[in-house]
PDB file of C-alpha atoms in Angstrom:
ATOM      1  CA  MET A   1      38.430  12.622 -46.794  1.00 51.00           C
ATOM      2  CA  SER A   2      37.149  13.661 -43.381  1.00 50.00           C
ATOM      3  CA  SER A   3      33.535  13.631 -42.226  1.00 50.00           C
ATOM      4  CA  LYS A   4      33.471  17.445 -42.359  1.00 56.00           C
ATOM      5  CA  ASN A   5      33.700  17.032 -46.129  1.00 69.00           C
ATOM      6  CA  ILE A   6      30.843  14.538 -46.340  1.00 76.00           C
ATOM      7  CA  TYR A   7      27.615  16.467 -46.631  1.00 74.00           C
ATOM      8  CA  LEU A   8      24.046  15.321 -46.488  1.00 75.00           C
ATOM      9  CA  ALA A   9      21.024  16.377 -48.422  1.00 70.00           C
ATOM     10  CA  ALA A  10      17.846  16.043 -46.420  1.00 64.00           C
ATOM     11  CA  GLU A  11      15.813  12.952 -47.039  1.00 77.00           C
ATOM     12  CA  GLY A  12      13.122  13.789 -49.489  1.00 86.00           C
ATOM     13  CA  SER A  13      11.698  13.412 -52.946  1.00 93.00           C
ATOM     14  CA  ALA A  14      13.002  13.972 -56.433  1.00 96.00           C
ATOM     15  CA  GLY A  15      10.966  13.631 -59.599  1.00 96.00           C
ATOM     16  CA  ASN A  16      13.888  12.304 -61.657  1.00 98.00           C
ATOM     17  CA  TRP A  17      17.665  11.784 -61.672  1.00 98.00           C
ATOM     18  CA  GLU A  18      18.376  15.378 -62.677  1.00 98.00           C
ATOM     19  CA  GLU A  19      16.415  16.735 -59.729  1.00 97.00           C
ATOM     20  CA  ALA A  20      18.256  14.331 -57.402  1.00 97.00           C
ATOM     21  CA  ILE A  21      21.604  15.673 -58.659  1.00 97.00           C
ATOM     22  CA  ARG A  22      20.358  19.247 -58.185  1.00 96.00           C
ATOM     23  CA  ILE A  23      19.368  18.452 -54.570  1.00 95.00           C
ATOM     24  CA  CYS A  24      22.894  17.155 -53.924  1.00 94.00           C
ATOM     25  CA  GLY A  25      24.415  20.125 -55.722  1.00 94.00           C
ATOM     26  CA  LYS A  26      22.404  22.602 -53.660  1.00 93.00           C
ATOM     27  CA  CYS A  27      23.626  20.935 -50.480  1.00 92.00           C
ATOM     28  CA  MET A  28      27.260  21.082 -51.634  1.00 92.00           C
ATOM     29  CA  MET A  29      26.894  24.717 -52.762  1.00 93.00           C
ATOM     30  CA  GLU A  30      25.393  25.696 -49.397  1.00 92.00           C
ATOM     31  CA  GLN A  31      28.492  24.221 -47.740  1.00 90.00           C
ATOM     32  CA  GLY A  32      30.714  26.252 -50.079  1.00 92.00           C
ATOM     33  CA  SER A  33      32.288  23.137 -51.599  1.00 91.00           C
ATOM     34  CA  VAL A  34      31.185  23.548 -55.236  1.00 93.00           C
ATOM     35  CA  GLY A  35      29.813  26.143 -57.608  1.00 93.00           C
ATOM     36  CA  GLN A  36      26.791  25.959 -59.923  1.00 92.00           C
ATOM     37  CA  ASP A  37      29.074  24.983 -62.817  1.00 94.00           C
ATOM     38  CA  PHE A  38      29.901  21.741 -60.988  1.00 95.00           C
ATOM     39  CA  VAL A  39      26.205  20.832 -60.692  1.00 95.00           C
ATOM     40  CA  GLU A  40      25.628  21.492 -64.394  1.00 95.00           C
ATOM     41  CA  ALA A  41      28.736  19.452 -65.263  1.00 95.00           C
ATOM     42  CA  CYS A  42      27.412  16.494 -63.232  1.00 96.00           C
ATOM     43  CA  ILE A  43      24.108  16.643 -65.095  1.00 97.00           C
ATOM     44  CA  GLU A  44      25.833  16.834 -68.484  1.00 96.00           C
ATOM     45  CA  ARG A  45      28.156  13.969 -67.576  1.00 95.00           C
ATOM     46  CA  GLU A  46      25.212  11.861 -66.387  1.00 97.00           C
ATOM     47  CA  ARG A  47      23.531  12.325 -69.770  1.00 96.00           C
ATOM     48  CA  GLU A  48      26.618  11.034 -71.587  1.00 96.00           C
ATOM     49  CA  TYR A  49      27.999   8.562 -69.051  1.00 96.00           C
ATOM     50  CA  PRO A  50      25.247   7.318 -66.733  1.00 97.00           C
ATOM     51  CA  THR A  51      26.179   6.217 -63.226  1.00 96.00           C
ATOM     52  CA  GLY A  52      23.358   3.913 -62.118  1.00 97.00           C
ATOM     53  CA  LEU A  53      24.691   0.726 -60.567  1.00 94.00           C
ATOM     54  CA  PRO A  54      22.185  -2.157 -60.683  1.00 92.00           C
ATOM     55  CA  SER A  55      23.339  -4.031 -57.587  1.00 89.00           C
ATOM     56  CA  ASN A  56      20.942  -5.787 -55.188  1.00 91.00           C
ATOM     57  CA  ILE A  57      20.420  -2.357 -53.647  1.00 94.00           C
ATOM     58  CA  PRO A  58      20.737  -0.030 -56.660  1.00 96.00           C
ATOM     59  CA  VAL A  59      22.696   3.208 -56.278  1.00 96.00           C
ATOM     60  CA  ALA A  60      23.862   6.069 -58.464  1.00 97.00           C
ATOM     61  CA  ILE A  61      27.248   7.782 -58.287  1.00 94.00           C
ATOM     62  CA  PRO A  62      27.025  11.037 -60.243  1.00 95.00           C
ATOM     63  CA  HIS A  63      30.287  12.958 -60.394  1.00 91.00           C
ATOM     64  CA  SER A  64      32.364  15.357 -62.427  1.00 87.00           C
ATOM     65  CA  LYS A  65      35.898  16.695 -62.417  1.00 79.00           C
ATOM     66  CA  ALA A  66      34.672  20.200 -63.211  1.00 74.00           C
ATOM     67  CA  LYS A  67      36.597  23.303 -62.203  1.00 78.00           C
ATOM     68  CA  GLY A  68      33.729  24.325 -59.927  1.00 87.00           C
ATOM     69  CA  ILE A  69      35.011  22.147 -57.069  1.00 91.00           C
ATOM     70  CA  LYS A  70      36.349  24.249 -54.192  1.00 89.00           C
ATOM     71  CA  GLU A  71      36.943  21.340 -51.796  1.00 86.00           C
ATOM     72  CA  ASN A  72      36.552  17.583 -52.001  1.00 85.00           C
ATOM     73  CA  CYS A  73      33.216  16.319 -50.764  1.00 87.00           C
ATOM     74  CA  ILE A  74      30.557  13.696 -51.163  1.00 89.00           C
ATOM     75  CA  CYS A  75      26.853  14.283 -50.834  1.00 92.00           C
ATOM     76  CA  PHE A  76      24.720  11.327 -49.798  1.00 94.00           C
ATOM     77  CA  LEU A  77      21.052  11.589 -50.713  1.00 95.00           C
ATOM     78  CA  ARG A  78      18.446   9.125 -49.481  1.00 96.00           C
ATOM     79  CA  LEU A  79      15.140   9.491 -51.277  1.00 96.00           C
ATOM     80  CA  ASP A  80      11.756   8.353 -50.034  1.00 93.00           C
ATOM     81  CA  HIS A  81      10.824   7.138 -53.541  1.00 96.00           C
ATOM     82  CA  PRO A  82      13.247   5.792 -56.134  1.00 97.00           C
ATOM     83  CA  VAL A  83      14.230   7.696 -59.264  1.00 98.00           C
ATOM     84  CA  ARG A  84      15.479   6.190 -62.498  1.00 97.00           C
ATOM     85  CA  PHE A  85      19.177   6.433 -63.351  1.00 98.00           C
ATOM     86  CA  TYR A  86      20.481   4.853 -66.517  1.00 98.00           C
ATOM     87  CA  ARG A  87      23.060   2.155 -65.887  1.00 97.00           C
ATOM     88  CA  MET A  88      26.797   2.685 -66.132  1.00 95.00           C
ATOM     89  CA  ASP A  89      27.272  -0.752 -67.717  1.00 94.00           C
ATOM     90  CA  ASP A  90      24.467  -0.399 -70.312  1.00 95.00           C
ATOM     91  CA  SER A  91      23.104   3.071 -71.016  1.00 93.00           C
ATOM     92  CA  GLU A  92      19.999   1.584 -72.662  1.00 95.00           C
ATOM     93  CA  GLN A  93      18.984  -0.029 -69.360  1.00 97.00           C
ATOM     94  CA  TYR A  94      18.106   1.677 -66.095  1.00 97.00           C
ATOM     95  CA  CYS A  95      17.846   1.049 -62.382  1.00 96.00           C
ATOM     96  CA  ASP A  96      15.567   2.734 -59.879  1.00 97.00           C
ATOM     97  CA  THR A  97      17.391   3.896 -56.765  1.00 96.00           C
ATOM     98  CA  LYS A  98      16.798   5.715 -53.515  1.00 96.00           C
ATOM     99  CA  LEU A  99      20.531   6.085 -52.712  1.00 96.00           C
ATOM    100  CA  ILE A 100      22.704   8.647 -54.482  1.00 96.00           C
ATOM    101  CA  PHE A 101      26.360   9.386 -53.737  1.00 94.00           C
ATOM    102  CA  ASN A 102      27.356  12.591 -55.565  1.00 93.00           C
ATOM    103  CA  LEU A 103      31.153  13.045 -55.684  1.00 90.00           C
ATOM    104  CA  ALA A 104      33.165  16.240 -56.016  1.00 88.00           C
ATOM    105  CA  ILE A 105      36.864  15.313 -56.080  1.00 82.00           C
ATOM    106  CA  GLN A 106      39.397  17.833 -57.447  1.00 80.00           C
ATOM    107  CA  GLU A 107      42.506  15.932 -58.469  1.00 71.00           C
ATOM    108  CA  ALA A 108      42.418  13.185 -61.095  1.00 65.00           C
ATOM    109  CA  ASP A 109      44.445  10.731 -58.980  1.00 60.00           C
ATOM    110  CA  ASP A 110      42.307  11.399 -55.905  1.00 66.00           C
ATOM    111  CA  HIS A 111      39.172  11.107 -58.028  1.00 64.00           C
ATOM    112  CA  LEU A 112      40.039   7.624 -59.326  1.00 74.00           C
ATOM    113  CA  GLU A 113      41.275   6.363 -55.970  1.00 76.00           C
ATOM    114  CA  PHE A 114      38.185   7.579 -54.147  1.00 75.00           C
ATOM    115  CA  LEU A 115      35.854   6.267 -56.862  1.00 75.00           C
ATOM    116  CA  GLN A 116      37.456   2.816 -56.500  1.00 82.00           C
ATOM    117  CA  LYS A 117      36.945   2.890 -52.721  1.00 83.00           C
ATOM    118  CA  LEU A 118      33.371   4.047 -53.145  1.00 82.00           C
ATOM    119  CA  MET A 119      32.672   1.270 -55.672  1.00 84.00           C
ATOM    120  CA  LYS A 120      33.691  -1.321 -53.075  1.00 90.00           C
ATOM    121  CA  PHE A 121      31.470   0.468 -50.566  1.00 91.00           C
ATOM    122  CA  VAL A 122      28.387   0.508 -52.804  1.00 89.00           C
ATOM    123  CA  LEU A 123      28.823  -3.113 -53.845  1.00 90.00           C
ATOM    124  CA  ASN A 124      28.595  -4.187 -50.194  1.00 93.00           C
ATOM    125  CA  GLU A 125      24.917  -4.943 -49.627  1.00 94.00           C
ATOM    126  CA  ASP A 126      25.240  -4.890 -45.823  1.00 95.00           C
ATOM    127  CA  VAL A 127      26.786  -1.422 -45.897  1.00 94.00           C
ATOM    128  CA  LEU A 128      24.061  -0.081 -48.200  1.00 95.00           C
ATOM    129  CA  GLN A 129      21.376  -1.639 -46.032  1.00 95.00           C
ATOM    130  CA  GLN A 130      22.810   0.237 -43.056  1.00 95.00           C
ATOM    131  CA  CYS A 131      22.883   3.503 -45.035  1.00 94.00           C
ATOM    132  CA  SER A 132      19.244   2.902 -45.953  1.00 93.00           C
ATOM    133  CA  GLN A 133      18.110   2.454 -42.369  1.00 93.00           C
ATOM    134  CA  MET A 134      20.363   4.379 -39.983  1.00 94.00           C
ATOM    135  CA  PRO A 135      19.532   7.907 -38.885  1.00 94.00           C
ATOM    136  CA  LEU A 136      20.669  10.311 -41.593  1.00 92.00           C
ATOM    137  CA  ALA A 137      22.864  12.219 -39.137  1.00 91.00           C
ATOM    138  CA  ASP A 138      24.939   9.051 -38.537  1.00 93.00           C
ATOM    139  CA  VAL A 139      25.700   8.403 -42.208  1.00 92.00           C
ATOM    140  CA  PRO A 140      28.752  10.738 -42.665  1.00 89.00           C
ATOM    141  CA  ALA A 141      30.756   9.123 -39.863  1.00 88.00           C
ATOM    142  CA  PHE A 142      29.691   5.673 -41.049  1.00 91.00           C
ATOM    143  CA  ILE A 143      30.845   6.401 -44.621  1.00 89.00           C
ATOM    144  CA  GLU A 144      34.153   7.830 -43.402  1.00 85.00           C
ATOM    145  CA  LYS A 145      34.831   4.852 -41.116  1.00 88.00           C
ATOM    146  CA  THR A 146      33.856   2.276 -43.739  1.00 88.00           C
ATOM    147  CA  LEU A 147      35.878   3.873 -46.554  1.00 82.00           C
ATOM    148  CA  ARG A 148      39.148   3.864 -44.585  1.00 77.00           C
TER     149      ARG A 148
END
C-alpha cells in the first residue's frame, strides 16, 4: 500500500464513533476510493463487531469488505477530543480514543494481511505516540514506512 492510498481526514471533532467513521468515509469518498455504501457498511459492522482496542493509547480500527471499495486505502483520523468505541475483545466495555484508522481493503487475503500488520502498528505505543504528536501531513509517509 503506497502513501498515495493513505488518506487523512482533517483533525477535528466528532460527537461519537459513528460521526468519526463518517468523517473518514467522507475523506475516502472525496479521494474516489470508496462509495457511500462502504461507509454505511463500516457503521453496520461496527455495531455488530466493535473495533475499539484498549491499549495504553486506545485506537479504533473500523473496516468493512464491502463492494463499495474502488481502491485500497486507509484513513487516519486524529480527533481533538476522544469518542467512545466499544471494544473488540468485549463489546460490553468501551474505550475512548482520539486515533481512528479506517481501512478499505478489497481482497480478503490482502484485508487479513494488512489488518495483521496494522494490529502490530497500533500495539506499538511509541508509534502511536508519534502519530499523536507529529504534523498531520507527515503521518501517511510515517505509516507507510512503519508498516513495511
